[in-house]
Short mmCIF file of C-alpha atoms and ligand atoms in Angstrom, two decimals:
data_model
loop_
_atom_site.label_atom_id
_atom_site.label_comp_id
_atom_site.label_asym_id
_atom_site.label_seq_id
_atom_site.Cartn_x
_atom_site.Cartn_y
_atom_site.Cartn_z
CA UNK M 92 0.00 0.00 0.00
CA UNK M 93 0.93 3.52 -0.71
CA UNK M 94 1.44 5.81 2.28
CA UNK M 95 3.22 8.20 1.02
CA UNK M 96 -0.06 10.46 0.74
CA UNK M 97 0.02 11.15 4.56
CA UNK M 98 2.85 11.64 7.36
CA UNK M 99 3.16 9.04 9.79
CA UNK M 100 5.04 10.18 12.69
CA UNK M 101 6.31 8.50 15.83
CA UNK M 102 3.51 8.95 17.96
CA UNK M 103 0.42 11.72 17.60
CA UNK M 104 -0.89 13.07 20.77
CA UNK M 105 -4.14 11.33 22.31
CA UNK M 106 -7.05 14.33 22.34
CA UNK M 107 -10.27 14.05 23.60
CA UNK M 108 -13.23 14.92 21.17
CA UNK M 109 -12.79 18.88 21.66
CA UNK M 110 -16.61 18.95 22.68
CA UNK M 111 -16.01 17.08 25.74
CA UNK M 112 -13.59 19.88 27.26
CA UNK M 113 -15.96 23.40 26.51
CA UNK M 114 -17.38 22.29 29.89
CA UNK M 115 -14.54 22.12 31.63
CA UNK M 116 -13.45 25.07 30.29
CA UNK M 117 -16.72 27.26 31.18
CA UNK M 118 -16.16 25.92 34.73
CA UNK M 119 -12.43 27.53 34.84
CA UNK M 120 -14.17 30.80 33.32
CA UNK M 121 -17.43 30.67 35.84
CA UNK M 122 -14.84 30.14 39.05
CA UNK M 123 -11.68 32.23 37.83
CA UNK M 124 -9.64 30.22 39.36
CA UNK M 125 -6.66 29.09 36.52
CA UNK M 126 -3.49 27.58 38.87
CA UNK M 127 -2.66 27.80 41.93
CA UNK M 128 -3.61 24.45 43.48
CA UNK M 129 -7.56 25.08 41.98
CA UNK M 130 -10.61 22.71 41.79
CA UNK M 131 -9.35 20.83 38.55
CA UNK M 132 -5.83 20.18 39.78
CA UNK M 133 -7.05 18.98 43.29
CA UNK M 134 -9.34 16.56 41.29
CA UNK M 135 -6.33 15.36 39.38
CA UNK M 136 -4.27 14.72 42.67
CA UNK M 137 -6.92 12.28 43.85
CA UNK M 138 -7.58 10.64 40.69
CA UNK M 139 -4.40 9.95 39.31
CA UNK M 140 -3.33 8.83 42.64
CA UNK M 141 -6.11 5.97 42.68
CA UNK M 142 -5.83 5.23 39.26
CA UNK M 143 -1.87 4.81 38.96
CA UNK M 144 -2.37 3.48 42.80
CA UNK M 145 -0.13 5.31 44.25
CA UNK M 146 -0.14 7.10 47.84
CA UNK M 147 1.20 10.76 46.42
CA UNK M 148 1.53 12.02 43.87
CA UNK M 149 2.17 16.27 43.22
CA UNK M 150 1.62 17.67 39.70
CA UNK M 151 3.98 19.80 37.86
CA UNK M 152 3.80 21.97 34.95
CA UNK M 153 6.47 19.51 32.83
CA UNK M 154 8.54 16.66 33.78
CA UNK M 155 11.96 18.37 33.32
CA UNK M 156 11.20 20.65 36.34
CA UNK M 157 9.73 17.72 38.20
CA UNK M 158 12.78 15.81 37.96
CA UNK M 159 14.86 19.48 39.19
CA UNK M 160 12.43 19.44 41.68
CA UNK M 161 12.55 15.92 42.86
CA UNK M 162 16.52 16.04 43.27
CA UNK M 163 16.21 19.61 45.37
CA UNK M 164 13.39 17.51 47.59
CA UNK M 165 15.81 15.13 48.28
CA UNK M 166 18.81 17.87 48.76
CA UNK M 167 20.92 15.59 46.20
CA UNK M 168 24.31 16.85 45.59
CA UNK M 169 27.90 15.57 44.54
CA UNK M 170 27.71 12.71 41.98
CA UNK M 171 24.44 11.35 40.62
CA UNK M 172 24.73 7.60 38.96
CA UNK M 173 22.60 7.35 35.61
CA UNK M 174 22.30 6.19 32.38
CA UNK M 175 23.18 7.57 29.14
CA UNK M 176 20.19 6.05 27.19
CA UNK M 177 17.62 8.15 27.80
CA UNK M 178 15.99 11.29 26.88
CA UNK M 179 18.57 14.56 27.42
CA UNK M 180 16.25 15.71 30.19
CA UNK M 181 17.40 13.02 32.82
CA UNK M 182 20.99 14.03 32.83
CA UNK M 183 19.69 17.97 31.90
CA UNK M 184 17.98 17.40 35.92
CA UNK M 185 21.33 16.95 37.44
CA UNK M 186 23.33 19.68 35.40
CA UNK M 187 20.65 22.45 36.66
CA UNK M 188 21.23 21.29 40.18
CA UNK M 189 25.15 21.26 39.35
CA UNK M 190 25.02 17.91 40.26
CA UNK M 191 27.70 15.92 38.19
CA UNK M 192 26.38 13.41 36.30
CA UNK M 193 28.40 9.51 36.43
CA UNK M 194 27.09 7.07 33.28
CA UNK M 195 26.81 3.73 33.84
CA UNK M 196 26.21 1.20 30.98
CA UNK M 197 22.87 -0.10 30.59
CA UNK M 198 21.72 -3.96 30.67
CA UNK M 199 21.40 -5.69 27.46
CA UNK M 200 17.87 -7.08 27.49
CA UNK M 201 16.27 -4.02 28.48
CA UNK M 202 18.23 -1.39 28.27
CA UNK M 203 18.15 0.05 31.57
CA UNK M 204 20.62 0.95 33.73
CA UNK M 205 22.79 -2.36 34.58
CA UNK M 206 22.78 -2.95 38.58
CA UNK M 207 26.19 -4.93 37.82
CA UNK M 208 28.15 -1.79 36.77
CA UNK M 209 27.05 0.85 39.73
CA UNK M 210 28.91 -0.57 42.50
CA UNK M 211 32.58 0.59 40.39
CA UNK M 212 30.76 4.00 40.04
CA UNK M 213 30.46 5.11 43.57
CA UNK M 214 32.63 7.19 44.96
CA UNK M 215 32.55 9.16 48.27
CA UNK M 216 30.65 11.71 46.75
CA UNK M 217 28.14 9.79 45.43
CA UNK M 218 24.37 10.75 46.66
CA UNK M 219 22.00 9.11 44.48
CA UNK M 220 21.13 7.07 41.52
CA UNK M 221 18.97 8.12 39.09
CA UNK M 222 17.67 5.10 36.72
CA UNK M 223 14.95 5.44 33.64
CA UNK M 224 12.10 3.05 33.43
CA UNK M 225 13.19 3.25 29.36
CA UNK M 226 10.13 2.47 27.13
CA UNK M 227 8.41 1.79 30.25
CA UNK M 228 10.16 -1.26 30.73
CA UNK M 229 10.80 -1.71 34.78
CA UNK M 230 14.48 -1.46 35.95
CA UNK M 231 16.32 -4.60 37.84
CA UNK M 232 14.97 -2.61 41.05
CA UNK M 233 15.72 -5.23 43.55
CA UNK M 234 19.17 -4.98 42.27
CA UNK M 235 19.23 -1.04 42.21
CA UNK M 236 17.79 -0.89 46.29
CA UNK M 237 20.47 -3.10 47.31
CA UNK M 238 23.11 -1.42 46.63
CA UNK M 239 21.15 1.78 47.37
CA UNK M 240 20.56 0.66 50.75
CA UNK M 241 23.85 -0.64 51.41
CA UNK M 242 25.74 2.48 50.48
CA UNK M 243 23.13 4.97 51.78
CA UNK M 244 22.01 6.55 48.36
CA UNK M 245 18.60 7.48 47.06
CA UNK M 246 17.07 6.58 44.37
CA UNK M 247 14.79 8.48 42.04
CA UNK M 248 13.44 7.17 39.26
CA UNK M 249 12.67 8.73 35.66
CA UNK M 250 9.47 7.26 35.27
CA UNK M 251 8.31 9.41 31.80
CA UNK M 252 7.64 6.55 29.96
CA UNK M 253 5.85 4.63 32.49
CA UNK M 254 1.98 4.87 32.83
CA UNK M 255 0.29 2.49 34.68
CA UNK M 256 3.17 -0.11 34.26
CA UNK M 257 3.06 -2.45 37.67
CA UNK M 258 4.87 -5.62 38.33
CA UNK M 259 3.69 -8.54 39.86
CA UNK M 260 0.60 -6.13 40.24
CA UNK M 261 2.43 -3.30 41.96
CA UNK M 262 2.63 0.17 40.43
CA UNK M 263 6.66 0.44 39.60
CA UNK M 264 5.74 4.12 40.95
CA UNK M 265 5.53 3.47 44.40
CA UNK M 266 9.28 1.99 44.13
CA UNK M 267 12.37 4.16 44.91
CA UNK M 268 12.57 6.91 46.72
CA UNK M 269 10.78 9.46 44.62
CA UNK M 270 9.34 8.87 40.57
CA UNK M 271 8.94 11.44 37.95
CA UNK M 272 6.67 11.16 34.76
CA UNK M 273 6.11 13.33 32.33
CA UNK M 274 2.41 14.08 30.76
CA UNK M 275 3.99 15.84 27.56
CA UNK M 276 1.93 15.86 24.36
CA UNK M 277 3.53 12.28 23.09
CA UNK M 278 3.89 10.62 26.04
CA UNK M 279 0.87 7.60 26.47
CA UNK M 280 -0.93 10.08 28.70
CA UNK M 281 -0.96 13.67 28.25
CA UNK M 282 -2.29 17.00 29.51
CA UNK M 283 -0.47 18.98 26.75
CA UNK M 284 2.29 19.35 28.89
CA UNK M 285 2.47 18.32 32.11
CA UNK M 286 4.59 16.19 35.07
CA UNK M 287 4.64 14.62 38.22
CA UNK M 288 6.72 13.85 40.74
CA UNK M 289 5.22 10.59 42.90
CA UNK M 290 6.21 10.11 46.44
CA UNK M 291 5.44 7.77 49.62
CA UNK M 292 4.79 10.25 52.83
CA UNK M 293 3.15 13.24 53.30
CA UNK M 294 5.89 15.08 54.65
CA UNK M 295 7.67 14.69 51.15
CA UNK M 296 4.06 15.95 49.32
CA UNK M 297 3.85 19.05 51.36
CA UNK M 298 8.17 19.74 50.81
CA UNK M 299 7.49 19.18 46.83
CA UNK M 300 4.03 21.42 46.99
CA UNK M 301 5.96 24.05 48.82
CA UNK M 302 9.14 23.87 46.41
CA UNK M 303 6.97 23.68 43.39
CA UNK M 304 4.91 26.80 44.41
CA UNK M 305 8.06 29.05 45.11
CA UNK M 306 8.96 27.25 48.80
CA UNK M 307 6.00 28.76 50.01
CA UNK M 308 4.61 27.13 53.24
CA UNK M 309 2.10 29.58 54.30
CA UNK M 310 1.33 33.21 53.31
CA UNK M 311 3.96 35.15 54.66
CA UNK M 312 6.38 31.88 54.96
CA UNK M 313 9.39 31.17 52.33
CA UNK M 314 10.81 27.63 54.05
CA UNK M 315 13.43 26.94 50.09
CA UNK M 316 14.34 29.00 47.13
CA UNK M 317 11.60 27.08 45.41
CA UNK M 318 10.22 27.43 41.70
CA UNK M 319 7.40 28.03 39.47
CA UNK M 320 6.64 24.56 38.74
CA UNK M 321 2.96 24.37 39.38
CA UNK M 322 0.42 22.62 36.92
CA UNK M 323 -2.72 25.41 36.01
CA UNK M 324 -6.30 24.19 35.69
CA UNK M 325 -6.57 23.96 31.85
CA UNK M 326 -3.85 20.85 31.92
CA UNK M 327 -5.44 19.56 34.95
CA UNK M 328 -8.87 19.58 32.97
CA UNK M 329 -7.46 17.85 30.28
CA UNK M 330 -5.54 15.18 32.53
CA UNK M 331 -9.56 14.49 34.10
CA UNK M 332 -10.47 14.20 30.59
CA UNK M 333 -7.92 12.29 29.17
CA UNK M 334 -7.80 10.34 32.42
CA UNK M 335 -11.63 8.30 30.98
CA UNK M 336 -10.01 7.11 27.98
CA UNK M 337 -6.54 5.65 28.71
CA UNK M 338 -7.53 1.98 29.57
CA UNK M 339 -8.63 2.04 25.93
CA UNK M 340 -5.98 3.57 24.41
CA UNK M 341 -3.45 1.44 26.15
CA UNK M 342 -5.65 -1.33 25.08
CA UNK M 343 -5.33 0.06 21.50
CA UNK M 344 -0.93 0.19 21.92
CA UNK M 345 -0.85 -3.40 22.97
CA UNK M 346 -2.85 -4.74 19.93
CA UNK M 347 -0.49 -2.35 17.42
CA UNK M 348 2.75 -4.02 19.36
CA UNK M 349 0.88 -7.20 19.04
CA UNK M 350 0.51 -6.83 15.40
CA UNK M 351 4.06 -5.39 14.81
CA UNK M 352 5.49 -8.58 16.81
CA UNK M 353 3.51 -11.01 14.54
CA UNK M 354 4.78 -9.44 11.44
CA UNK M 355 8.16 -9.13 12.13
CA UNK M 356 9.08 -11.98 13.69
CA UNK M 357 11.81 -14.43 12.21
CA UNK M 358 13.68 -11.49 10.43
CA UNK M 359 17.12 -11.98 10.18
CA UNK M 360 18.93 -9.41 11.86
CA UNK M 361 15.80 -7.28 13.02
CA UNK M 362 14.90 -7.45 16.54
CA UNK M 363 12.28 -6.12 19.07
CA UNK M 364 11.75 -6.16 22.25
CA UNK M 365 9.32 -9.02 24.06
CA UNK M 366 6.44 -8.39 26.91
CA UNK M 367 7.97 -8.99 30.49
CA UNK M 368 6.51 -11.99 32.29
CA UNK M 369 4.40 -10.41 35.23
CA UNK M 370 4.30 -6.57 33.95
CA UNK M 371 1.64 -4.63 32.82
CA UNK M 372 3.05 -2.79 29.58
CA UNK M 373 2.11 0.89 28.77
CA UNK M 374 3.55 0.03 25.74
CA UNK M 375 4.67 3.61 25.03
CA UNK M 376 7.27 2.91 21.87
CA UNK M 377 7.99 0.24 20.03
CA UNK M 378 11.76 -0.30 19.28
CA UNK M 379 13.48 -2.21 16.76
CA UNK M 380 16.97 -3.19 16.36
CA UNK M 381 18.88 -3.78 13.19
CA UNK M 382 21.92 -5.52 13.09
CA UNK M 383 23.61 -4.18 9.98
CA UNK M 384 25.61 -7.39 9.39
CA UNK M 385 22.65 -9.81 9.86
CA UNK M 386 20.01 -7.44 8.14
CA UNK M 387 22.38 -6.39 5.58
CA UNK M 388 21.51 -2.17 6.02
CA UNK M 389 22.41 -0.15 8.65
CA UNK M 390 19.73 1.17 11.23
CA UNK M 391 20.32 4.86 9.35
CA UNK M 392 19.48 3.48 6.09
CA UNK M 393 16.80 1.92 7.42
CA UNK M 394 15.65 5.14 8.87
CA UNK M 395 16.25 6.93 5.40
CA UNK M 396 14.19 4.56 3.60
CA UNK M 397 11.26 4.66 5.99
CA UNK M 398 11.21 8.52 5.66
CA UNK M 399 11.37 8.41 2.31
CA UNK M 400 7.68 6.68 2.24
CA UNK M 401 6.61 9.25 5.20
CA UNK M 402 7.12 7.14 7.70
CA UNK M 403 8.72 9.29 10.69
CA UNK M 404 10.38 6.66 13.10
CA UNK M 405 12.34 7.97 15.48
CA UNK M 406 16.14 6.74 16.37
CA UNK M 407 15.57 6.91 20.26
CA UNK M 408 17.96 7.13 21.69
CA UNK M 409 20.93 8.52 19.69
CA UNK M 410 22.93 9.95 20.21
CA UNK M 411 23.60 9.00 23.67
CA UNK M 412 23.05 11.67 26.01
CA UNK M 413 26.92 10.89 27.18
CA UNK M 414 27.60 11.83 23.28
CA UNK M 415 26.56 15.51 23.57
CA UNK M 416 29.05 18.30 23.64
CA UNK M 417 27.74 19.19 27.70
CA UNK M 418 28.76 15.40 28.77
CA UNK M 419 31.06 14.12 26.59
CA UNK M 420 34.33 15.38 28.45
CA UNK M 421 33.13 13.59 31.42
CA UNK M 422 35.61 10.51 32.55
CA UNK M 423 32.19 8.20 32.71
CA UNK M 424 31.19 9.08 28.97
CA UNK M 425 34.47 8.15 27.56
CA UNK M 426 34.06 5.47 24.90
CA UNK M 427 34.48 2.29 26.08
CA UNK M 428 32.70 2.61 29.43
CA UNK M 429 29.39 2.94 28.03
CA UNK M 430 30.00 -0.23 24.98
CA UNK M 431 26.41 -2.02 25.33
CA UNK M 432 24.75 1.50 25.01
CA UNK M 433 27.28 2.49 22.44
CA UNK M 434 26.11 -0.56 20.35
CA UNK M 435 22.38 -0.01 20.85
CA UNK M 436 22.27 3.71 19.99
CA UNK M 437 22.95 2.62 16.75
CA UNK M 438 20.64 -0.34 16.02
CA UNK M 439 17.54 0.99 17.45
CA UNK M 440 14.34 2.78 15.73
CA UNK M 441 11.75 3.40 17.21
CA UNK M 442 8.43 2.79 14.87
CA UNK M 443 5.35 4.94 15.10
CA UNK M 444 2.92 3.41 17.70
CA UNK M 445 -0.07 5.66 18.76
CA UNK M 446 -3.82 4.48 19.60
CA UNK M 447 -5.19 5.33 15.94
CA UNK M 448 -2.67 3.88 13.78
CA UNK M 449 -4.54 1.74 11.35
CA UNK M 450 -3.66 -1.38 10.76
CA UNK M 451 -3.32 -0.92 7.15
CA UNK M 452 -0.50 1.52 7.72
CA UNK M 453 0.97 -1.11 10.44
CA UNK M 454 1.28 -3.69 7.64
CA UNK M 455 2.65 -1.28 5.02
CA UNK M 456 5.66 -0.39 7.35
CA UNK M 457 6.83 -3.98 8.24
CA UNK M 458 6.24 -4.84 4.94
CA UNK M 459 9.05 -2.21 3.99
CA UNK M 460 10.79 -3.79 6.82
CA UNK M 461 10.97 -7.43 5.40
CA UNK M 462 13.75 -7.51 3.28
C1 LIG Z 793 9.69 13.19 28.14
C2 LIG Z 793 10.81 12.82 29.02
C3 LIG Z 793 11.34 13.73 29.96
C4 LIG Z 793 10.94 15.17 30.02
O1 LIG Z 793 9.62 15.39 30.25
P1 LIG Z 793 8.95 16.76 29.77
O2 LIG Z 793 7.57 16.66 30.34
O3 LIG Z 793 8.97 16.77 28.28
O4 LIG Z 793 9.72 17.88 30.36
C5 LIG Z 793 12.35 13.28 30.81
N1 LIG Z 793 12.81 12.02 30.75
C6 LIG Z 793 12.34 11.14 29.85
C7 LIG Z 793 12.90 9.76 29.84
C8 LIG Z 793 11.36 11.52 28.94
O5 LIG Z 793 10.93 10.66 28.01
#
């Protein structure tokens, strides 16, 4: 089939039908009230706390400043351990809060951060580690507490691809010290932009509520140099809204993965990744690896060949976030350290996977994937 009529891009954002939110919105205009902890964003709170089942959670105008926020919570400083597959933001997090950031290779299955390889990283400086739930697969976090515990460092996880992902039926959320997700406009949930940082008592709720509303604790009481980092009524309407429809569109991601899986299976040299026994999947992207030897093209042509019929994978993640100009001079992003995420940052697309893809289009892009 011919797609080459329409752009088909990564992901498209998940609306709801446009009629649905004029009544949230006359509400906002009756009241007057647009931020500031308002009707809408108090409804959210409660909500998304039952739904993701999770005792706290505090919402946050993006997920980058949630994860700023969450390490200033925690008063991280020194050395943060993390990984250099993921997003920029993660590492972005620590450079704001001049916290210097130490890579550690990720796990080959997953691609998470690889428990076996933190231990060398610690140093005396060392406060924290700071893993990513990547494609909202779960990290090795029995692994990741035990060394936590034993050398007295929190853990926060970066938990923007993760929506409703639990294992062995608990929320992955309510692991680690702290967990920060991300509602941005592609992620599986969104409320245009939007974050959240997820936490366990309510002591840590009211310090995050206070730093994320300037460190006020009271009207005429300034307890941290806090931030602007509050989520207004409008994204809080459209998190209620979009809240009603995510079982179904997570439904809809599983099938498309479902489909992809069946249709690319037995390629030589292509590879994806399988369902973890005992997790619920959010099933947020759906990467592919190509083994330029085995497939006989490299991931970029690949890439260039799928564009060419409008079809806009993405290659997350390269480069490495270790790779950029701002990292690379650190001793932990030197090549050689980093060698399983060197080798997947150039194997891996990720194909479009959003709750209206058709199936038609589904079919035409793995049929321009078998060779
Ligand atoms: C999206 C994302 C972020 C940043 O979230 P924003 O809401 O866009 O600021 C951070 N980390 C990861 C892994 C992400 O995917």
């Amino acid at each position: 089939m011919d797609t080459s009529d329409k752009n088909i891009f990564v992901t498209q954002p998940l609306l709801p039908p446009l009629e649905e939110f004029i009544p949230y919105l006359e509400k906002i205009w009756n009241n007057k009230i647009l931020t500031n902890n308002g009707p809408f964003h108090q409804q959210l709170e409660a909500e998304l706390s039952k739904y993701l089942g999770v005792k706290y959670i505090s919402l946050f105008c993006n997920g980058t400043i949630a994860l700023i926020t969450a390490l200033q919570a925690l008063r991280i400083t020194g050395e943060v351990i993390t990984t250099p597959y993921s997003f920029v933001a993660s590492t972005h997090a620590l450079w704001w809060n001049n916290i210097k950031p130490v890579f550690v290779d990720i796990e080959p299955d997953f691609f998470t951060l690889d428990p076996a390889k933190i231990e060398a990283a610690i140093t005396p400086n060392t406060t924290a580690i700071l893993p990513v739930h990547v494609y909202g697969n779960p990290c090795k976090m029995e692994e990741i507490h035990k060394i936590a515990d034993t050398y007295g460092l929190k853990v926060i996880y970066d938990a923007c691809h993760t929506f409703g992902v639990t294992q062995d039926d608990l929320p992955v959320l309510n692991f680690g010290d702290l967990s920060v997700m991300s509602f941005h406009a592609t992620k599986v949930y969104n409320t245009f932009e939007g974050g959240a940082i997820v936490c366990h008592d309510q002591n840590m709720k009211k310090r995050i509520d206070n730093l994320k509303n300037f460190g006020f604790a009271g009207e005429t009481t300034v307890v941290a140099p806090g931030i602007n980092a509050k989520m207004n009524e409008v994204q809080s309407a459209m998190g209620l809204l979009q809240l009603k429809t995510i079982d179904i569109a997570i439904g809809k991601r599983k099938r498309i993965a479902e489909q992809y899986r069946n249709k690319l299976q037995g390629i030589e040299g292509l590879k994806f990744l399988d369902d973890i026994k005992g997790v619920k999947h959010c099933y947020s992207y759906f990467p592919i690896l190509i083994d330029k030897e085995k497939y006989g093209k490299t991931r970029d042509q690949v890439y260039d060949e799928l564009k060419k019929q409008n079809i806009f994978g993405r290659r997350y993640f390269y480069p490495l976030i270790s790779q950029f100009p701002t990292y690379r001079g650190l001793e932990s992003a030197k090549p050689g350290n980093l060698t399983i995420a060197e080798k997947i940052t150039e194997e891996v697309i990720c194909l479009p996977i959003y709750p209206d893809l058709d199936k038609i289009t589904i079919t035409a892009i793995c049929n321009l994937l078998v060779k």
